[in-house]
Amino acid sequence: MAKIKPITFDYSASLIPENGISQTQLDALKPKLEAAREEVLKVDAAQYASGDVPAEKAPLDHAYMELPERILDEYQSDRENSELGRILKTAARLRDSVDKVVVLGIGGSYMGARALMESCCHPYYNELSREERGSRPRIYFEGNNVDNDWSQSLLQFLELDSKGDGPEGNWAIVVISKSGGTLETAASFRQFKAALEKKVGADRLPEFIVPVTGESGKLASLSDAIGIKDRYLVPDGVGGRFSILSAVGLLPAAIMGIDVVKLLEAAAAMNTHFHSAPVGENVVLDYVGVNHLLEVEQNVLTRVMSVWSKSLESVGLWYDQLLAESLGKNERGALPLTCVNSRDLHSRAQQHQEGARDKVMNNVIVDSWRHDALPIGKSEHDQDQLNELADKTLPDVMSAAIKGTNLAYAEDKRPTTNINLPAVDEAAVGQLFQMLMLATVVEGRLIGINPYGQPGVEGYKKYMNKLLREA
Ligand code: PA5
């Protein structure tokens, strides 16, 4: 395994007395953080394995944690028939047979795949020619809403843009739902399946649909009835928003040509780090400690994830769901908010600089870019007075924006932290996803809130279904 360059977490700008929290407080929290880690690593693991789960800890969806190691080990010992081997085979089959894949899913069955696409693929992936995409299919997301015009538009586009029977004229569906019964995804599946059947015929339909779902449930039964052989399981003990490193995220990622092995290796490296690094050097425990102290000591209830790359917006949105659904319970839980900078300096920064003192800005900073640095450049028309900055590049401007923003916040005693990613790629985001999942669970254990399950989501479903079925 190639060495993974670690992501880092610098909290020094938050841990100053002016912000109301100090190193002494973090030191005092150390035994509790270590106890929470112990609970996650030993107690949760043992209770999950034995099935002996205390009522207040149910559900205990602990299995997400070892997914990276388990999937990689199985792949090492059986490249052909392991789950990852099969995922790669399905991706190759779709690459050879279709030009578009519609990924249907919502919540945890959607946000991870989108975050992977935006962070690890070319920003204009769908606009590239088939050759430039390495023959990989374009990806479209649906089933994540009930927006009539977006569904209709995609269906119309698929009909108009998919002529002929060769790969360039074909499209497929990957339908993802752990429960198999989520209305948004189910309704969308019915609609897109009907359109696909019209194109390829009932006999060939199974070739063009790949479900990712639980062992049983409505989608599993429907898949059986259609005769679909190529399908994947959302493993037991893995909650929706913790499923990005299962087939839920890995299958779409493999279809897009993302290096899924590297992604898993990076997540496994984060597990190793989490197990052994002490408080003060442990990105998971330090992130939890600082954000938790700010919340309990200073009433900092809004956690801004301030991402300094457009490629990370969906990673931020994935985290919004993770934090909100995991810890937003019992009238507690910080409010997550994703900002993309420098864009949102022109929309949200005013409030972050001078609004209520209830926010921490957790920056996610990219240390190196994929492309050569683009200079502003000299021009004979200097009315914009940029010639004096002609040699400055976009990374120079970004760097100045990050440092300048942090300085401005520090001047007004607004807490910030920095998560640094060596780059935006599989190695970095694999670590980041695992770090944030671990941090969410550790924080849950620290504050006595079960991070798994989302009982509150049932509220709207009950009324929506009643209204629909009564009308
Ligand atoms: O985190 C969760 O479990 C939820 O957000 C689910 O992912 C979401 O409700 C979709 O559920 P399903 O995959 O069962 O369709």
Coordinates of C-alpha atoms and ligand atoms in Angstrom, one line a residue:
M1 CA 0.0 0.0 0.0
A2 CA 1.4 3.4 -1.0
K3 CA 2.0 5.7 2.0
I4 CA -1.1 7.9 2.6
K5 CA -0.2 11.6 3.3
P6 CA -2.2 12.4 6.4
I7 CA -4.8 15.1 6.7
T8 CA -4.1 17.4 9.7
F9 CA -6.2 19.4 12.2
D10 CA -5.0 22.7 13.7
Y11 CA -7.1 24.1 16.4
S12 CA -4.6 26.6 17.9
A13 CA -6.7 29.6 16.7
S14 CA -9.7 28.4 18.7
L15 CA -8.0 27.4 21.9
I16 CA -7.2 30.8 23.2
P17 CA -8.6 32.3 26.4
E18 CA -10.2 35.1 24.4
N19 CA -12.5 32.5 22.8
G20 CA -13.4 31.3 26.2
I21 CA -11.8 27.9 25.9
S22 CA -8.2 26.9 26.6
Q23 CA -5.6 24.2 26.3
T24 CA -6.2 23.5 30.0
Q25 CA -9.8 22.8 29.3
L26 CA -8.9 20.5 26.5
D27 CA -6.4 18.7 28.8
A28 CA -9.2 18.3 31.4
L29 CA -11.4 16.8 28.7
K30 CA -8.8 14.3 27.7
P31 CA -10.0 11.4 30.0
K32 CA -13.6 11.8 28.7
L33 CA -12.4 11.8 25.1
E34 CA -10.3 8.7 25.7
A35 CA -13.2 7.0 27.5
A36 CA -15.5 7.9 24.5
R37 CA -12.9 6.4 22.1
E38 CA -12.7 3.3 24.3
E39 CA -16.4 3.0 24.3
V40 CA -16.6 3.1 20.5
L41 CA -13.6 0.8 19.9
K42 CA -14.3 -1.8 22.6
V43 CA -17.8 -1.5 24.2
D44 CA -19.7 -0.7 21.0
A45 CA -17.7 -3.3 19.0
A46 CA -18.4 -6.0 21.6
Q47 CA -22.1 -5.2 22.1
Y48 CA -22.6 -5.1 18.3
A49 CA -20.8 -8.4 17.8
S50 CA -22.7 -10.2 20.6
G51 CA -26.1 -8.6 19.7
D52 CA -26.4 -7.7 23.4
V53 CA -27.3 -4.0 22.9
P54 CA -28.7 -2.0 25.8
A55 CA -32.0 -0.4 24.9
E56 CA -30.6 3.2 25.1
K57 CA -28.0 2.3 22.5
A58 CA -30.3 0.7 20.0
P59 CA -29.8 0.8 17.1
L60 CA -26.1 0.2 17.3
D61 CA -24.9 0.5 13.7
H62 CA -21.3 0.0 14.5
A63 CA -20.4 -2.0 11.3
Y64 CA -19.5 1.1 9.3
M65 CA -16.3 1.3 11.2
E66 CA -14.4 -1.7 10.0
L67 CA -15.9 -1.6 6.4
P68 CA -12.7 -0.4 4.8
E69 CA -10.5 -3.1 6.3
R70 CA -13.1 -5.8 5.7
I71 CA -13.8 -4.9 2.1
L72 CA -10.0 -4.6 1.3
D73 CA -9.2 -7.9 3.0
E74 CA -11.9 -9.7 1.1
Y75 CA -10.7 -8.2 -2.1
Q76 CA -7.0 -9.2 -1.5
S77 CA -8.0 -12.8 -0.9
D78 CA -10.5 -13.1 -3.8
R79 CA -10.2 -10.4 -6.5
E80 CA -12.9 -12.0 -8.6
N81 CA -15.7 -12.8 -6.3
S82 CA -15.3 -10.4 -3.4
E83 CA -17.7 -7.6 -3.1
L84 CA -15.2 -5.1 -4.4
G85 CA -14.2 -7.4 -7.2
R86 CA -17.9 -7.7 -8.2
I87 CA -18.4 -3.9 -8.0
L88 CA -15.4 -3.3 -10.3
K89 CA -16.9 -5.9 -12.7
T90 CA -20.3 -4.2 -12.7
A91 CA -18.6 -0.9 -13.3
A92 CA -16.7 -2.3 -16.3
R93 CA -19.9 -3.9 -17.7
L94 CA -21.7 -0.6 -17.5
R95 CA -18.8 1.2 -19.0
D96 CA -19.0 -1.1 -22.0
S97 CA -22.7 -1.0 -22.4
V98 CA -24.1 2.4 -21.5
D99 CA -23.3 6.1 -21.8
K100 CA -25.4 7.4 -18.9
V101 CA -26.2 6.1 -15.4
V102 CA -29.1 7.5 -13.4
V103 CA -28.3 7.0 -9.7
L104 CA -31.5 7.0 -7.6
G105 CA -31.4 7.5 -3.9
I106 CA -31.9 10.0 -1.1
G107 CA -30.2 11.0 2.2
G108 CA -27.4 8.6 3.0
S109 CA -28.2 6.7 -0.2
Y110 CA -27.3 9.7 -2.3
M111 CA -25.1 12.3 -0.6
G112 CA -22.0 10.1 -0.4
A113 CA -22.0 9.3 -4.1
R114 CA -22.5 12.9 -5.0
A115 CA -19.7 14.0 -2.7
L116 CA -17.4 11.4 -4.2
M117 CA -18.2 12.6 -7.7
E118 CA -17.7 16.2 -7.0
S119 CA -14.5 15.7 -5.1
C120 CA -12.7 13.0 -7.1
C121 CA -13.9 13.5 -10.7
H122 CA -13.2 16.2 -13.2
P123 CA -15.4 19.2 -12.4
Y124 CA -17.0 19.0 -15.8
Y125 CA -17.1 15.2 -15.9
N126 CA -20.5 14.9 -17.6
E127 CA -19.5 17.4 -20.2
L128 CA -16.4 15.5 -21.3
S129 CA -16.5 13.4 -24.4
R130 CA -16.9 9.6 -24.0
E131 CA -13.2 9.2 -24.9
E132 CA -12.1 11.8 -22.3
R133 CA -14.2 10.0 -19.7
G134 CA -12.4 6.7 -20.5
S135 CA -15.8 5.5 -21.9
R136 CA -17.2 5.8 -18.4
P137 CA -20.9 6.7 -18.2
R138 CA -22.1 10.2 -17.4
I139 CA -23.8 10.3 -14.0
Y140 CA -27.2 11.9 -13.1
F141 CA -28.8 11.9 -9.7
E142 CA -32.6 11.6 -9.1
G143 CA -34.9 10.0 -6.6
N144 CA -33.5 12.6 -4.1
N145 CA -36.6 14.8 -4.3
V146 CA -40.1 14.8 -5.7
D147 CA -39.5 17.8 -8.0
N148 CA -41.7 17.3 -11.0
D149 CA -39.7 19.5 -13.4
W150 CA -36.3 18.0 -12.6
S151 CA -37.6 14.4 -13.1
Q152 CA -39.5 15.3 -16.3
S153 CA -36.4 17.1 -17.6
L154 CA -34.1 14.2 -17.0
L155 CA -36.6 11.7 -18.6
Q156 CA -36.9 14.0 -21.6
F157 CA -33.2 14.4 -21.9
L158 CA -32.6 10.6 -21.7
E159 CA -35.2 10.0 -24.4
L160 CA -33.8 12.7 -26.7
D161 CA -30.1 11.9 -26.1
S162 CA -30.2 8.1 -26.1
K163 CA -30.7 7.0 -29.6
G164 CA -29.6 3.6 -31.1
D165 CA -28.7 0.4 -29.4
G166 CA -24.9 0.8 -29.0
P167 CA -23.3 1.9 -25.7
E168 CA -23.6 5.6 -26.7
G169 CA -27.4 5.2 -27.0
N170 CA -28.0 3.3 -23.8
W171 CA -28.5 4.2 -20.2
A172 CA -28.8 2.4 -16.9
I173 CA -30.2 2.8 -13.4
V174 CA -28.4 2.3 -10.1
V175 CA -31.1 2.4 -7.5
I176 CA -30.0 2.7 -3.9
S177 CA -32.3 2.3 -0.8
K178 CA -31.4 0.5 2.3
S179 CA -35.0 0.1 3.5
G180 CA -36.2 -0.3 0.0
G181 CA -39.3 1.6 0.8
T182 CA -38.4 5.3 0.7
L183 CA -41.1 7.0 -1.2
E184 CA -39.0 9.6 -3.1
T185 CA -36.7 6.9 -4.4
A186 CA -39.4 4.3 -5.0
A187 CA -41.6 6.6 -7.0
S188 CA -38.6 7.7 -9.1
F189 CA -37.5 4.1 -9.7
R190 CA -41.0 3.3 -11.0
Q191 CA -40.9 6.2 -13.4
F192 CA -37.3 5.7 -14.7
K193 CA -37.8 1.9 -14.9
A194 CA -40.9 2.5 -17.1
A195 CA -38.9 4.8 -19.4
L196 CA -36.0 2.2 -19.5
E197 CA -38.4 -0.6 -20.3
K198 CA -39.8 1.4 -23.1
K199 CA -36.4 1.7 -24.6
V200 CA -34.8 -1.8 -24.0
G201 CA -37.9 -4.0 -23.5
A202 CA -38.9 -6.1 -20.5
D203 CA -36.5 -8.9 -21.4
R204 CA -33.4 -6.8 -21.3
L205 CA -34.4 -4.7 -18.4
P206 CA -32.5 -6.7 -15.7
E207 CA -29.2 -6.0 -17.6
F208 CA -29.6 -2.2 -17.1
I209 CA -30.6 -2.0 -13.5
V210 CA -28.4 -2.5 -10.5
P211 CA -30.1 -2.2 -7.1
V212 CA -28.2 -1.6 -3.8
T213 CA -30.5 -2.5 -1.0
G214 CA -31.2 -4.6 2.1
E215 CA -31.5 -8.4 2.2
S216 CA -35.3 -8.0 2.2
G217 CA -37.8 -5.2 1.6
K218 CA -39.8 -3.8 -1.2
L219 CA -36.9 -3.0 -3.5
A220 CA -35.4 -6.5 -2.9
S221 CA -38.7 -8.1 -3.8
L222 CA -39.1 -5.9 -6.9
S223 CA -35.6 -6.7 -8.0
D224 CA -36.4 -10.4 -7.7
A225 CA -39.6 -10.0 -9.7
I226 CA -37.8 -8.2 -12.5
G227 CA -35.2 -10.9 -12.5
I228 CA -32.2 -8.7 -11.6
K229 CA -29.1 -10.8 -10.8
D230 CA -26.4 -8.1 -10.4
R231 CA -27.2 -6.5 -7.1
Y232 CA -25.5 -5.3 -3.9
L233 CA -26.3 -5.3 -0.2
V234 CA -26.3 -2.4 2.2
P235 CA -24.7 -4.4 4.9
D236 CA -26.4 -5.0 8.2
G237 CA -25.3 -2.7 11.0
V238 CA -24.4 0.2 8.6
G239 CA -26.7 3.2 8.9
G240 CA -27.6 5.2 5.7
R241 CA -25.4 8.2 6.4
F242 CA -22.5 5.9 7.5
S243 CA -22.7 3.8 4.3
I244 CA -20.5 5.8 1.9
L245 CA -17.7 3.2 2.1
S246 CA -20.1 0.3 1.3
A247 CA -21.6 -0.5 -2.1
V248 CA -23.8 2.6 -1.6
G249 CA -20.9 4.9 -2.3
L250 CA -18.4 2.4 -3.8
L251 CA -20.5 1.3 -6.8
P252 CA -21.3 4.7 -8.1
A253 CA -17.6 5.7 -7.4
A254 CA -16.3 2.7 -9.4
I255 CA -18.7 3.5 -12.3
M256 CA -17.2 7.1 -12.4
G257 CA -13.6 5.6 -12.4
I258 CA -12.7 6.7 -8.9
D259 CA -9.9 4.7 -7.3
V260 CA -12.0 2.9 -4.7
V261 CA -9.1 0.9 -3.4
K262 CA -7.2 4.1 -2.5
L263 CA -10.3 5.5 -0.9
L264 CA -10.7 2.5 1.3
E265 CA -7.0 2.4 2.2
A266 CA -7.2 6.0 3.2
A267 CA -10.2 5.4 5.4
A268 CA -8.4 2.4 7.0
A269 CA -5.4 4.6 7.7
M270 CA -7.7 7.0 9.5
N271 CA -9.0 4.1 11.6
T272 CA -5.4 3.2 12.6
H273 CA -4.7 6.8 13.5
F274 CA -7.8 7.1 15.5
H275 CA -7.0 3.9 17.5
S276 CA -3.5 5.0 18.5
A277 CA -2.8 8.8 18.4
P278 CA -3.0 10.6 21.7
V279 CA -5.3 13.6 22.4
G280 CA -3.4 16.6 21.0
E281 CA -2.3 14.6 18.0
N282 CA -5.5 12.8 17.1
V283 CA -7.5 14.5 14.4
V284 CA -10.8 12.8 15.4
L285 CA -10.5 13.4 19.2
D286 CA -9.2 16.9 18.8
Y287 CA -11.9 17.9 16.4
V288 CA -14.5 16.5 18.8
G289 CA -12.9 18.1 21.8
V290 CA -12.6 21.6 20.4
N291 CA -16.1 21.7 18.9
H292 CA -17.6 20.2 22.0
L293 CA -15.9 22.6 24.3
L294 CA -17.0 25.6 22.2
E295 CA -20.6 24.3 22.3
V296 CA -20.8 23.6 26.1
E297 CA -18.6 26.5 27.3
Q298 CA -19.5 29.2 24.8
N299 CA -22.8 28.2 23.4
V300 CA -21.3 27.9 19.9
L301 CA -24.1 25.9 18.4
T302 CA -23.5 26.5 14.7
R303 CA -20.7 24.5 13.1
V304 CA -19.7 26.0 9.8
M305 CA -17.8 23.7 7.6
S306 CA -16.0 26.2 5.5
V307 CA -14.6 24.4 2.5
W308 CA -12.0 26.3 0.4
S309 CA -12.6 24.4 -2.9
K310 CA -15.7 24.1 -5.0
S311 CA -15.0 20.4 -5.3
L312 CA -15.8 20.0 -1.6
E313 CA -19.3 21.5 -1.4
S314 CA -21.0 18.1 -1.5
V315 CA -18.6 16.7 1.0
G316 CA -19.8 19.6 3.3
L317 CA -23.5 18.7 2.5
W318 CA -22.8 15.0 3.2
Y319 CA -21.4 16.1 6.6
D320 CA -24.5 18.3 7.2
Q321 CA -26.6 15.2 7.1
L322 CA -24.2 13.2 9.2
L323 CA -24.1 15.7 12.0
A324 CA -27.7 16.7 11.9
E325 CA -29.3 13.3 11.8
S326 CA -26.8 11.7 14.2
L327 CA -26.7 14.3 17.0
G328 CA -29.8 16.4 16.5
K329 CA -31.7 14.6 19.1
N330 CA -33.1 15.1 22.6
E331 CA -33.3 18.9 22.0
R332 CA -29.5 18.9 21.5
G333 CA -27.0 18.9 18.7
A334 CA -25.1 21.6 16.9
L335 CA -26.4 23.0 13.6
P336 CA -24.2 22.2 10.7
L337 CA -23.7 24.7 7.8
T338 CA -21.6 24.3 4.7
C339 CA -20.0 27.3 3.2
V340 CA -17.9 27.3 0.0
N341 CA -15.2 29.9 -0.1
S342 CA -14.2 32.3 -1.3
R343 CA -17.8 32.3 -2.9
D344 CA -19.7 32.6 0.4
L345 CA -17.4 35.4 1.7
H346 CA -19.7 37.4 -0.4
S347 CA -22.9 36.1 1.1
R348 CA -22.4 34.7 4.6
A349 CA -19.1 36.2 5.9
Q350 CA -20.8 39.4 7.1
Q351 CA -22.8 37.4 9.6
H352 CA -19.9 35.2 10.5
Q353 CA -17.8 38.2 11.2
E354 CA -20.3 40.4 13.1
G355 CA -23.4 38.3 13.7
A356 CA -24.3 36.3 16.9
R357 CA -21.3 34.7 18.6
D358 CA -22.7 31.2 18.1
K359 CA -20.4 29.9 15.3
V360 CA -17.2 28.1 14.8
M361 CA -15.6 28.1 11.4
N362 CA -14.1 24.7 10.7
N363 CA -12.1 25.4 7.5
V364 CA -11.3 22.6 5.1
I365 CA -8.2 23.7 3.2
V366 CA -6.6 22.2 0.1
D367 CA -2.8 22.2 0.2
S368 CA -2.1 21.4 -3.5
W369 CA -4.2 21.7 -6.6
R370 CA -4.5 19.2 -9.5
H371 CA -3.6 21.7 -12.2
D372 CA -0.7 24.1 -12.5
A373 CA -1.3 27.4 -10.8
L374 CA -3.1 29.9 -13.1
P375 CA -1.6 33.4 -13.0
I376 CA -3.8 36.5 -13.2
G377 CA -1.7 37.6 -16.1
K378 CA -0.6 40.9 -17.6
S379 CA -2.9 42.9 -19.9
E380 CA -2.5 46.0 -22.0
H381 CA -5.8 47.2 -20.6
D382 CA -5.0 47.8 -17.0
Q383 CA -8.2 49.7 -16.1
D384 CA -8.9 46.9 -13.5
Q385 CA -5.4 47.7 -12.0
L386 CA -4.5 44.1 -11.9
N387 CA -1.2 44.3 -13.6
E388 CA 0.5 44.8 -10.2
L389 CA -0.8 41.3 -9.3
A390 CA -0.1 39.8 -12.7
D391 CA 2.3 37.2 -11.4
K392 CA -0.1 36.2 -8.6
T393 CA -1.9 32.9 -9.2
L394 CA -5.3 31.7 -8.1
P395 CA -3.7 29.5 -5.4
D396 CA -1.9 32.7 -4.1
V397 CA -5.2 34.6 -4.0
M398 CA -6.9 31.6 -2.3
S399 CA -4.2 31.4 0.3
A400 CA -4.4 35.1 1.0
A401 CA -8.2 34.8 1.3
I402 CA -7.9 31.9 3.8
K403 CA -5.3 33.6 5.9
G404 CA -7.0 37.0 5.7
T405 CA -10.4 35.6 6.7
N406 CA -8.8 33.7 9.6
L407 CA -7.0 36.8 10.8
A408 CA -10.2 38.9 10.5
Y409 CA -12.1 36.3 12.6
A410 CA -9.3 36.1 15.1
E411 CA -9.2 39.9 15.5
D412 CA -12.8 39.8 16.6
K413 CA -12.3 36.6 18.7
R414 CA -14.3 34.4 16.4
P415 CA -13.1 30.8 16.7
T416 CA -11.7 29.0 13.6
T417 CA -10.0 25.6 13.1
N418 CA -8.2 24.3 10.0
I419 CA -8.5 20.8 8.5
N420 CA -5.8 20.6 5.9
L421 CA -6.1 18.1 3.0
P422 CA -2.9 17.4 1.1
A423 CA -5.0 17.5 -2.1
V424 CA -8.6 16.8 -3.2
D425 CA -8.3 13.2 -4.1
E426 CA -9.3 9.7 -3.0
A427 CA -6.5 9.6 -0.4
A428 CA -7.6 12.8 1.3
V429 CA -11.4 12.4 1.1
G430 CA -11.2 8.8 2.2
Q431 CA -9.5 10.0 5.4
L432 CA -11.9 12.9 5.8
F433 CA -15.1 10.8 5.5
Q434 CA -13.9 8.3 8.0
M435 CA -12.6 11.0 10.4
L436 CA -16.0 12.8 10.4
M437 CA -18.0 9.6 10.8
L438 CA -15.7 8.6 13.8
A439 CA -15.9 12.1 15.2
T440 CA -19.7 12.1 15.1
V441 CA -20.0 8.7 16.9
V442 CA -17.3 9.7 19.5
E443 CA -19.2 13.0 20.2
G444 CA -22.4 11.1 20.5
R445 CA -20.8 8.8 23.2
L446 CA -19.3 11.8 24.9
I447 CA -22.6 13.6 25.3
G448 CA -24.9 10.6 25.8
I449 CA -26.8 10.8 22.5
N450 CA -27.1 7.7 20.3
P451 CA -25.6 8.8 17.0
Y452 CA -27.3 6.0 15.1
G453 CA -30.9 5.9 13.9
Q454 CA -33.1 8.9 12.9
P455 CA -36.5 8.5 14.6
G456 CA -37.4 12.1 13.9
V457 CA -37.4 11.6 10.2
E458 CA -40.5 9.4 10.6
G459 CA -42.6 12.4 11.6
Y460 CA -43.0 13.9 8.1
K461 CA -43.4 10.4 6.5
K462 CA -46.3 9.5 8.6
Y463 CA -48.3 12.7 7.7
M464 CA -47.2 12.6 4.0
N465 CA -48.3 9.1 3.5
K466 CA -51.6 9.7 5.4
L467 CA -52.3 12.8 3.2
L468 CA -51.5 11.0 0.0
R469 CA -53.5 7.9 0.7
E470 CA -56.5 9.8 2.1
A471 CA -56.7 12.2 -0.9
Ligands
PA5_1 O1 -29.0 8.1 7.3 C1 -30.1 7.5 7.0 O2 -30.3 6.4 7.4 C2 -31.1 8.2 6.2 O3 -30.7 9.5 5.8 C3 -31.4 7.4 4.9 O4 -30.2 7.2 4.2 C4 -32.4 8.0 4.0 O5 -33.6 8.2 4.7 C5 -32.7 7.0 2.8 O6 -33.2 5.8 3.3 P1 -33.1 4.5 2.4 O7 -31.7 4.2 2.0 O8 -33.7 3.4 3.2 O9 -34.0 4.8 1.2

